mmCIF file of C-alpha atoms in Angstrom:
data_model
loop_
_atom_site.group_PDB
_atom_site.id
_atom_site.type_symbol
_atom_site.label_atom_id
_atom_site.label_comp_id
_atom_site.label_asym_id
_atom_site.label_seq_id
_atom_site.Cartn_x
_atom_site.Cartn_y
_atom_site.Cartn_z
ATOM 1 C CA MET A 237 -97.090 -79.498 -32.239
ATOM 2 C CA ILE A 238 -98.715 -81.312 -29.264
ATOM 3 C CA ALA A 239 -97.168 -82.098 -26.059
ATOM 4 C CA THR A 240 -98.163 -82.246 -23.030
ATOM 5 C CA GLY A 241 -97.730 -80.037 -19.873
ATOM 6 C CA HIS A 242 -96.919 -83.483 -17.284
ATOM 7 C CA ALA A 243 -96.826 -82.009 -14.188
ATOM 8 C CA PRO A 244 -98.029 -84.092 -11.981
ATOM 9 C CA HIS A 245 -97.801 -83.084 -7.567
ATOM 10 C CA THR A 246 -98.814 -84.787 -4.582
ATOM 11 C CA ASP A 247 -102.624 -84.255 -4.140
ATOM 12 C CA PHE A 248 -100.442 -82.523 -0.645
ATOM 13 C CA GLU A 249 -99.379 -79.875 -3.036
ATOM 14 C CA LYS A 250 -102.312 -79.263 -4.152
ATOM 15 C CA ASN A 251 -104.499 -78.925 -1.523
ATOM 16 C CA LEU A 252 -103.485 -75.056 -1.043
ATOM 17 C CA ASP A 253 -104.928 -72.272 -1.660
ATOM 18 C CA PHE A 254 -105.302 -72.084 -5.936
ATOM 19 C CA GLY A 255 -102.571 -68.843 -5.490
ATOM 20 C CA GLN A 256 -99.609 -71.022 -3.875
ATOM 21 C CA SER A 257 -100.792 -74.435 -5.341
ATOM 22 C CA PRO A 258 -98.024 -76.024 -8.168
ATOM 23 C CA PHE A 259 -99.045 -75.046 -11.258
ATOM 24 C CA GLY A 260 -99.807 -78.463 -13.757
ATOM 25 C CA VAL A 261 -101.591 -81.241 -14.140
ATOM 26 C CA THR A 262 -101.148 -85.391 -14.467
ATOM 27 C CA GLY A 263 -100.972 -84.962 -18.785
ATOM 28 C CA LEU A 264 -98.650 -87.756 -20.351
ATOM 29 C CA GLU A 265 -100.645 -91.557 -19.563
ATOM 30 C CA THR A 266 -104.313 -89.362 -20.236
ATOM 31 C CA ALA A 267 -102.560 -87.761 -23.818
ATOM 32 C CA LEU A 268 -103.063 -90.765 -26.413
ATOM 33 C CA PRO A 269 -107.147 -91.900 -25.368
ATOM 34 C CA ALA A 270 -107.647 -87.888 -24.866
ATOM 35 C CA ILE A 271 -106.498 -86.769 -28.143
ATOM 36 C CA TYR A 272 -107.982 -89.710 -29.941
ATOM 37 C CA THR A 273 -111.593 -88.612 -27.843
ATOM 38 C CA GLN A 274 -111.115 -85.449 -28.563
ATOM 39 C CA LEU A 275 -109.111 -84.962 -31.630
ATOM 40 C CA ILE A 276 -109.173 -87.756 -34.119
ATOM 41 C CA LYS A 277 -112.296 -89.730 -33.664
ATOM 42 C CA PRO A 278 -114.104 -86.433 -34.448
ATOM 43 C CA GLY A 279 -112.482 -85.574 -37.192
ATOM 44 C CA LYS A 280 -110.299 -82.897 -36.411
ATOM 45 C CA LEU A 281 -106.551 -84.591 -36.754
ATOM 46 C CA ASN A 282 -106.135 -87.810 -38.269
ATOM 47 C CA TRP A 283 -102.861 -89.992 -37.488
ATOM 48 C CA ALA A 284 -100.818 -88.866 -39.793
ATOM 49 C CA GLN A 285 -101.540 -85.263 -38.091
ATOM 50 C CA LEU A 286 -100.845 -86.495 -34.905
ATOM 51 C CA VAL A 287 -97.438 -88.006 -35.576
ATOM 52 C CA GLN A 288 -96.153 -85.394 -37.045
ATOM 53 C CA ALA A 289 -97.540 -82.874 -34.417
ATOM 54 C CA MET A 290 -96.068 -85.001 -31.511
ATOM 55 C CA SER A 291 -92.992 -86.686 -33.020
ATOM 56 C CA HIS A 292 -91.648 -85.130 -36.225
ATOM 57 C CA ALA A 293 -92.488 -81.719 -35.292
ATOM 58 C CA PRO A 294 -90.861 -81.715 -31.787
ATOM 59 C CA ARG A 295 -87.653 -83.590 -32.974
ATOM 60 C CA LYS A 296 -87.255 -80.817 -36.088
ATOM 61 C CA LEU A 297 -87.598 -77.231 -33.692
ATOM 62 C CA LEU A 298 -84.976 -79.114 -31.223
ATOM 63 C CA LYS A 299 -82.805 -80.556 -34.242
ATOM 64 C CA MET A 300 -82.882 -83.798 -33.387
ATOM 65 C CA ASN A 301 -82.561 -86.116 -36.410
ATOM 66 C CA PRO A 302 -85.865 -89.259 -36.761
ATOM 67 C CA PRO A 303 -85.240 -92.009 -35.603
ATOM 68 C CA PHE A 304 -84.854 -95.425 -37.504
ATOM 69 C CA LEU A 305 -85.471 -99.118 -36.701
ATOM 70 C CA THR A 306 -82.229 -100.525 -37.122
ATOM 71 C CA GLU A 307 -80.981 -104.084 -36.231
ATOM 72 C CA GLY A 308 -79.902 -104.202 -32.796
ATOM 73 C CA SER A 309 -81.571 -100.510 -32.023
ATOM 74 C CA PHE A 310 -83.981 -100.653 -29.228
ATOM 75 C CA PHE A 311 -87.675 -101.016 -29.972
ATOM 76 C CA GLU A 312 -89.794 -98.228 -28.467
ATOM 77 C CA ALA A 313 -93.782 -98.615 -29.754
ATOM 78 C CA PHE A 314 -96.554 -98.767 -28.123
ATOM 79 C CA LEU A 315 -100.166 -100.468 -29.480
ATOM 80 C CA PHE A 316 -103.066 -98.422 -29.213
ATOM 81 C CA ASP A 317 -106.781 -100.476 -29.343
ATOM 82 C CA THR A 318 -108.944 -97.710 -30.548
ATOM 83 C CA GLN A 319 -112.300 -99.962 -29.686
ATOM 84 C CA GLY A 320 -110.690 -99.915 -26.621
ATOM 85 C CA LYS A 321 -112.257 -97.531 -23.269
ATOM 86 C CA THR A 322 -109.716 -95.678 -20.748
ATOM 87 C CA PRO A 323 -111.426 -95.158 -17.548
ATOM 88 C CA ILE A 324 -109.349 -92.035 -15.542
ATOM 89 C CA THR A 325 -109.961 -92.898 -11.386
ATOM 90 C CA ARG A 326 -107.689 -92.716 -9.000
ATOM 91 C CA GLU A 327 -107.462 -96.570 -9.056
ATOM 92 C CA THR A 328 -105.946 -95.640 -13.053
ATOM 93 C CA LEU A 329 -103.638 -93.647 -12.836
ATOM 94 C CA CYS A 330 -99.726 -93.844 -11.985
ATOM 95 C CA SER A 331 -99.180 -90.845 -11.610
ATOM 96 C CA LYS A 332 -98.123 -89.224 -8.138
ATOM 97 C CA SER A 333 -101.351 -86.962 -8.591
ATOM 98 C CA TYR A 334 -104.981 -87.367 -9.581
ATOM 99 C CA ASN A 335 -104.869 -83.605 -10.503
ATOM 100 C CA SER A 336 -106.407 -83.948 -14.132
ATOM 101 C CA PRO A 337 -109.298 -82.798 -15.789
ATOM 102 C CA TRP A 338 -109.645 -86.006 -16.455
ATOM 103 C CA LEU A 339 -110.746 -87.328 -13.354
ATOM 104 C CA GLY A 340 -114.547 -90.109 -13.539
ATOM 105 C CA GLU A 341 -114.474 -89.748 -16.891
ATOM 106 C CA THR A 342 -113.809 -92.286 -19.804
ATOM 107 C CA LEU A 343 -111.517 -91.820 -22.640
ATOM 108 C CA GLU A 344 -111.791 -93.812 -25.894
ATOM 109 C CA GLY A 345 -109.017 -95.994 -27.499
ATOM 110 C CA ASN A 346 -106.729 -97.646 -25.074
ATOM 111 C CA ILE A 347 -102.870 -98.665 -24.645
ATOM 112 C CA GLU A 348 -102.146 -101.937 -24.598
ATOM 113 C CA GLN A 349 -98.830 -102.815 -24.807
ATOM 114 C CA MET A 350 -95.859 -99.929 -24.806
ATOM 115 C CA PHE A 351 -92.275 -101.217 -24.838
ATOM 116 C CA ILE A 352 -90.047 -98.419 -23.945
ATOM 117 C CA GLY A 353 -85.493 -99.295 -24.679
ATOM 118 C CA GLY A 354 -86.925 -102.683 -26.031
ATOM 119 C CA VAL A 355 -88.594 -103.648 -22.681
ATOM 120 C CA LYS A 356 -92.626 -104.605 -22.349
ATOM 121 C CA ILE A 357 -93.669 -102.240 -19.899
ATOM 122 C CA LEU A 358 -96.677 -102.968 -20.388
#
């Protein structure tokens, strides 16, 4: 399985001594470009394996039924441009935290559109 450990904290919370600072980084919004850059593009993982690792396997572990797209159901999907780029900067991160191992990097690929609950949010 692949899961994100998205645990954002404000700069105020993270600007403490290492032992006192809460654990976690911004992970959810950088997950797909980071996985594409580090695993898919170099050939260590393919798209089918990614879907298995991030969707099917967690649902199976939690004993959840697979999702089905049926008439009247909410459309939840994204459009990922493999030729795009995702710069990771304070200005591009939407999280309340800028604590990311990718800060200052440009990752390969870009999420162009996203639909959640049938609503286009990006």
